Amino acid sequence: MQIIAPEIERYLASLDRSTPLLETVAAEGEALGLPNIDSTVGSFLHAMVVASGAKSVLEIGTANGYSTLWMARALSASGRLISIEMDADRAILARGHLAAAGLANQVSVMVGDAARLVHKIAGPFDLIFNDGDKLQYEPLHDRLVELLRPGGLLITDNVLWEGEVVPGLVSAPQRDPAETAAIAAFNTRLAGDSRLATSFLPVRDGVAIAIRRPVEAG
Ligand SMILES: C[S@@+](CC[C@H](N)C(=O)[O-])C[C@H]1O[C@@H](n2cnc3c(N)ncnc32)[C@H](O)[C@@H]1O
């Protein structure tokens, strides 16, 4: 189920400030069947990197680097981004695109399981974008909050899962029920996490933005 009317998605896309490289990477993702974000979410991520003045960004789920490029383009010269991807071939594609954008020195793509790698990297991060394995959203949650600086942003994609997280809404669900249940459980956890100020946005497939409170509520 498409949450936003296609005409509105097309209109929003027409307003986005994409680039020929981003369009090439999006087309590559489509040809390979990769579940990339779209330019509307890309613009949103870009704006959040700028708004937060992020100098250190962590991404989980690089694929071929489309979302990575949207965020990395917003970094200042001293900004750094680490992106984690399990699939080595996708990581190679992403590195190539980042090099083409002149961003290779600012971005490292780590290959491996995020569940392991998030314990090998040191924070704090100003912004974390989680678009990896949906079954890992909840298990990784505490570690990602720990890696976030106070005031930092945790942005999570696919929180509406084509409407399937809403019980009974979709008559013929297409998604893996285990992933749907995992996202629904994560959403409940995120909404109830007093360390964070969270907002769920019905953009594309649903994006949650959570700000780590500077002073943690008791
Ligand atoms: C939704 S795609 C990411 C799309 C990308 N953020 C974009 O919009 O351009 C999710 C990616 O996470 C990767 N992935 C899945 N499980 C993972 C894991 N346990 N650790 C690291 N990456 C994983 C997949 O290989 C896939 O490329």
GROMACS .gro file of C-alpha atoms and ligand atoms in nm:
model
  245
    1MET     CA    1   0.000   0.000   0.000
    2GLN     CA    2   0.140   0.339  -0.102
    3ILE     CA    3   0.081   0.578   0.187
    4ILE     CA    4   0.120   0.901  -0.008
    5ALA     CA    5  -0.075   0.953  -0.334
    6PRO     CA    6   0.157   0.898  -0.635
    7GLU     CA    7   0.074   1.245  -0.771
    8ILE     CA    8   0.189   1.402  -0.444
    9GLU     CA    9   0.505   1.189  -0.440
   10ARG     CA   10   0.581   1.303  -0.796
   11TYR     CA   11   0.513   1.666  -0.706
   12LEU     CA   12   0.740   1.645  -0.401
   13ALA     CA   13   1.010   1.476  -0.610
   14SER     CA   14   0.989   1.760  -0.861
   15LEU     CA   15   1.082   2.001  -0.581
   16ASP     CA   16   1.382   1.800  -0.457
   17ARG     CA   17   1.730   1.918  -0.539
   18SER     CA   18   1.867   1.598  -0.685
   19THR     CA   19   2.183   1.577  -0.897
   20PRO     CA   20   2.271   1.375  -1.207
   21LEU     CA   21   2.482   1.142  -0.987
   22LEU     CA   22   2.197   1.088  -0.740
   23GLU     CA   23   1.965   1.014  -1.030
   24THR     CA   24   2.213   0.762  -1.170
   25VAL     CA   25   2.245   0.592  -0.829
   26ALA     CA   26   1.866   0.585  -0.789
   27ALA     CA   27   1.829   0.429  -1.135
   28GLU     CA   28   2.097   0.172  -1.051
   29GLY     CA   29   1.915   0.087  -0.728
   30GLU     CA   30   1.590   0.042  -0.916
   31ALA     CA   31   1.754  -0.177  -1.179
   32LEU     CA   32   1.909  -0.395  -0.906
   33GLY     CA   33   1.589  -0.406  -0.702
   34LEU     CA   34   1.745  -0.227  -0.405
   35PRO     CA   35   1.508  -0.074  -0.151
   36ASN     CA   36   1.655   0.277  -0.161
   37ILE     CA   37   1.485   0.573  -0.002
   38ASP     CA   38   1.345   0.828  -0.247
   39SER     CA   39   1.453   1.187  -0.309
   40THR     CA   40   1.194   1.322  -0.063
   41VAL     CA   41   1.348   1.126   0.223
   42GLY     CA   42   1.693   1.208   0.083
   43SER     CA   43   1.616   1.581   0.098
   44PHE     CA   44   1.485   1.537   0.450
   45LEU     CA   45   1.804   1.360   0.561
   46HIS     CA   46   2.013   1.625   0.390
   47ALA     CA   47   1.822   1.900   0.571
   48MET     CA   48   1.863   1.722   0.906
   49VAL     CA   49   2.240   1.696   0.860
   50VAL     CA   50   2.251   2.069   0.788
   51ALA     CA   51   2.010   2.161   1.070
   52SER     CA   52   2.199   1.959   1.330
   53GLY     CA   53   2.538   2.083   1.210
   54ALA     CA   54   2.637   1.717   1.211
   55LYS     CA   55   3.008   1.647   1.206
   56SER     CA   56   2.970   1.275   1.268
   57VAL     CA   57   2.700   1.063   1.109
   58LEU     CA   58   2.634   0.689   1.132
   59GLU     CA   59   2.421   0.504   0.880
   60ILE     CA   60   2.305   0.144   0.902
   61GLY     CA   61   2.215  -0.002   0.562
   62THR     CA   62   2.419   0.158   0.283
   63ALA     CA   63   2.295  -0.047  -0.014
   64ASN     CA   64   2.451   0.127  -0.319
   65GLY     CA   65   2.497   0.454  -0.131
   66TYR     CA   66   2.194   0.659  -0.237
   67SER     CA   67   2.093   0.777   0.112
   68THR     CA   68   2.462   0.797   0.205
   69LEU     CA   69   2.520   1.045  -0.077
   70TRP     CA   70   2.225   1.264   0.025
   71MET     CA   71   2.365   1.293   0.379
   72ALA     CA   72   2.735   1.313   0.293
   73ARG     CA   73   2.672   1.603   0.051
   74ALA     CA   74   2.542   1.802   0.347
   75LEU     CA   75   2.851   1.757   0.562
   76SER     CA   76   3.097   2.038   0.608
   77ALA     CA   77   3.460   1.970   0.510
   78SER     CA   78   3.543   1.836   0.857
   79GLY     CA   79   3.233   1.614   0.876
   80ARG     CA   80   3.260   1.236   0.869
   81LEU     CA   81   3.012   0.959   0.794
   82ILE     CA   82   3.038   0.586   0.865
   83SER     CA   83   2.794   0.360   0.684
   84ILE     CA   84   2.750  -0.010   0.759
   85GLU     CA   85   2.650  -0.262   0.493
   86MET     CA   86   2.643  -0.640   0.511
   87ASP     CA   87   2.660  -0.700   0.136
   88ALA     CA   88   3.016  -0.653   0.006
   89ASP     CA   89   2.906  -0.600  -0.357
   90ARG     CA   90   2.669  -0.320  -0.258
   91ALA     CA   91   2.944  -0.160  -0.049
   92ILE     CA   92   3.172  -0.159  -0.356
   93LEU     CA   93   2.904   0.019  -0.560
   94ALA     CA   94   2.853   0.273  -0.281
   95ARG     CA   95   3.226   0.344  -0.249
   96GLY     CA   96   3.246   0.404  -0.624
   97HIS     CA   97   2.962   0.656  -0.615
   98LEU     CA   98   3.106   0.833  -0.312
   99ALA     CA   99   3.442   0.859  -0.488
  100ALA     CA  100   3.267   1.000  -0.796
  101ALA     CA  101   3.110   1.265  -0.572
  102GLY     CA  102   3.450   1.354  -0.422
  103LEU     CA  103   3.337   1.227  -0.082
  104ALA     CA  104   3.559   0.921  -0.042
  105ASN     CA  105   3.774   1.091   0.222
  106GLN     CA  106   3.477   1.180   0.436
  107VAL     CA  107   3.283   0.854   0.421
  108SER     CA  108   3.383   0.502   0.519
  109VAL     CA  109   3.166   0.209   0.427
  110MET     CA  110   3.217  -0.080   0.668
  111VAL     CA  111   3.120  -0.427   0.552
  112GLY     CA  112   2.966  -0.661   0.807
  113ASP     CA  113   2.674  -0.727   1.034
  114ALA     CA  114   2.555  -0.407   1.202
  115ALA     CA  115   2.466  -0.605   1.514
  116ARG     CA  116   2.836  -0.668   1.565
  117LEU     CA  117   2.987  -0.352   1.416
  118VAL     CA  118   2.786  -0.105   1.624
  119HIS     CA  119   2.976  -0.238   1.926
  120LYS     CA  120   3.312  -0.185   1.752
  121ILE     CA  121   3.263   0.182   1.670
  122ALA     CA  122   3.287   0.470   1.910
  123GLY     CA  123   3.043   0.758   1.934
  124PRO     CA  124   2.920   1.008   1.991
  125PHE     CA  125   2.736   1.064   1.665
  126ASP     CA  126   2.537   1.378   1.588
  127LEU     CA  127   2.298   1.190   1.363
  128ILE     CA  128   2.222   0.821   1.311
  129PHE     CA  129   2.012   0.696   1.020
  130ASN     CA  130   1.890   0.340   1.063
  131ASP     CA  131   1.772   0.177   0.741
  132GLY     CA  132   1.915  -0.170   0.796
  133ASP     CA  133   1.759  -0.502   0.895
  134LYS     CA  134   1.412  -0.437   1.036
  135LEU     CA  135   1.449  -0.731   1.274
  136GLN     CA  136   1.743  -0.546   1.430
  137TYR     CA  137   1.561  -0.218   1.493
  138GLU     CA  138   1.463  -0.309   1.847
  139PRO     CA  139   1.771  -0.514   1.947
  140LEU     CA  140   2.002  -0.230   1.836
  141HIS     CA  141   1.796   0.049   1.987
  142ASP     CA  142   1.977   0.094   2.321
  143ARG     CA  143   2.318   0.081   2.156
  144LEU     CA  144   2.219   0.344   1.900
  145VAL     CA  145   2.085   0.576   2.171
  146GLU     CA  146   2.411   0.523   2.361
  147LEU     CA  147   2.608   0.620   2.047
  148LEU     CA  148   2.409   0.941   2.005
  149ARG     CA  149   2.525   1.266   2.160
  150PRO     CA  150   2.272   1.449   2.376
  151GLY     CA  151   2.071   1.658   2.131
  152GLY     CA  152   2.159   1.418   1.848
  153LEU     CA  153   1.908   1.273   1.602
  154LEU     CA  154   1.809   0.911   1.551
  155ILE     CA  155   1.623   0.879   1.221
  156THR     CA  156   1.461   0.549   1.131
  157ASP     CA  157   1.314   0.455   0.793
  158ASN     CA  158   1.015   0.236   0.703
  159VAL     CA  159   0.831   0.280   1.032
  160LEU     CA  160   0.493   0.258   0.857
  161TRP     CA  161   0.592  -0.043   0.642
  162GLU     CA  162   0.343   0.034   0.366
  163GLY     CA  163   0.069   0.065   0.628
  164GLU     CA  164   0.112  -0.293   0.743
  165VAL     CA  165   0.203  -0.191   1.100
  166VAL     CA  166  -0.156  -0.068   1.135
  167PRO     CA  167  -0.356  -0.376   1.241
  168GLY     CA  168  -0.621  -0.473   0.985
  169LEU     CA  169  -0.549  -0.184   0.746
  170VAL     CA  170  -0.399  -0.383   0.458
  171SER     CA  171  -0.629  -0.661   0.342
  172ALA     CA  172  -0.360  -0.865   0.165
  173PRO     CA  173  -0.029  -0.796   0.342
  174GLN     CA  174   0.280  -0.833   0.124
  175ARG     CA  175   0.548  -0.797   0.390
  176ASP     CA  176   0.715  -1.062   0.604
  177PRO     CA  177   0.495  -1.080   0.917
  178ALA     CA  178   0.804  -1.114   1.139
  179GLU     CA  179   0.941  -0.784   1.004
  180THR     CA  180   0.604  -0.615   1.039
  181ALA     CA  181   0.580  -0.730   1.402
  182ALA     CA  182   0.940  -0.617   1.464
  183ILE     CA  183   0.874  -0.267   1.329
  184ALA     CA  184   0.549  -0.237   1.525
  185ALA     CA  185   0.730  -0.340   1.845
  186PHE     CA  186   1.011  -0.095   1.770
  187ASN     CA  187   0.765   0.191   1.712
  188THR     CA  188   0.601   0.125   2.050
  189ARG     CA  189   0.942   0.115   2.217
  190LEU     CA  190   1.059   0.433   2.043
  191ALA     CA  191   0.740   0.622   2.127
  192GLY     CA  192   0.772   0.525   2.494
  193ASP     CA  193   1.143   0.598   2.530
  194SER     CA  194   1.169   0.894   2.768
  195ARG     CA  195   1.533   0.955   2.669
  196LEU     CA  196   1.406   1.071   2.332
  197ALA     CA  197   1.163   1.326   2.192
  198THR     CA  198   1.014   1.142   1.896
  199SER     CA  199   0.795   1.226   1.601
  200PHE     CA  200   0.662   0.979   1.342
  201LEU     CA  201   0.627   1.135   0.998
  202PRO     CA  202   0.410   0.988   0.721
  203VAL     CA  203   0.674   1.055   0.455
  204ARG     CA  204   0.710   0.786   0.183
  205ASP     CA  205   0.715   0.463   0.391
  206GLY     CA  206   0.720   0.643   0.727
  207VAL     CA  207   1.021   0.809   0.890
  208ALA     CA  208   1.069   0.849   1.266
  209ILE     CA  209   1.286   1.126   1.400
  210ALA     CA  210   1.394   1.104   1.763
  211ILE     CA  211   1.606   1.361   1.941
  212ARG     CA  212   1.810   1.247   2.239
  213ARG     CA  213   1.707   1.476   2.519
  214PRO     CA  214   1.996   1.684   2.653
  215VAL     CA  215   1.890   1.600   3.008
  216GLU     CA  216   1.760   1.249   3.035
  217ALA     CA  217   1.421   1.219   3.202
  218GLY     CA  218   1.428   1.007   3.517
  219LIG     C1  219   1.678  -0.063   0.287
  219LIG     S1  220   1.836  -0.107   0.231
  219LIG     C2  221   1.927   0.041   0.254
  219LIG     C3  222   1.896   0.145   0.151
  219LIG     C4  223   1.981   0.269   0.164
  219LIG     N1  224   1.976   0.326   0.298
  219LIG     C5  225   1.933   0.375   0.067
  219LIG     O1  226   1.825   0.429   0.090
  219LIG     O2  227   2.001   0.401  -0.033
  219LIG     C6  228   1.895  -0.202   0.364
  219LIG     C7  229   2.039  -0.247   0.349
  219LIG     O3  230   2.079  -0.304   0.475
  219LIG     C8  231   2.163  -0.412   0.449
  219LIG     N2  232   2.159  -0.500   0.568
  219LIG     C9  233   2.064  -0.592   0.599
  219LIG     N3  234   2.093  -0.652   0.714
  219LIG    C10  235   2.208  -0.597   0.759
  219LIG    C11  236   2.290  -0.617   0.872
  219LIG     N4  237   2.258  -0.708   0.964
  219LIG     N5  238   2.402  -0.544   0.886
  219LIG    C12  239   2.437  -0.451   0.791
  219LIG     N6  240   2.362  -0.428   0.681
  219LIG    C13  241   2.251  -0.499   0.664
  219LIG    C14  242   2.107  -0.476   0.324
  219LIG     O4  243   2.205  -0.551   0.257
  219LIG    C15  244   2.057  -0.356   0.245
  219LIG     O5  245   2.152  -0.315   0.150
   0.00000   0.00000   0.00000
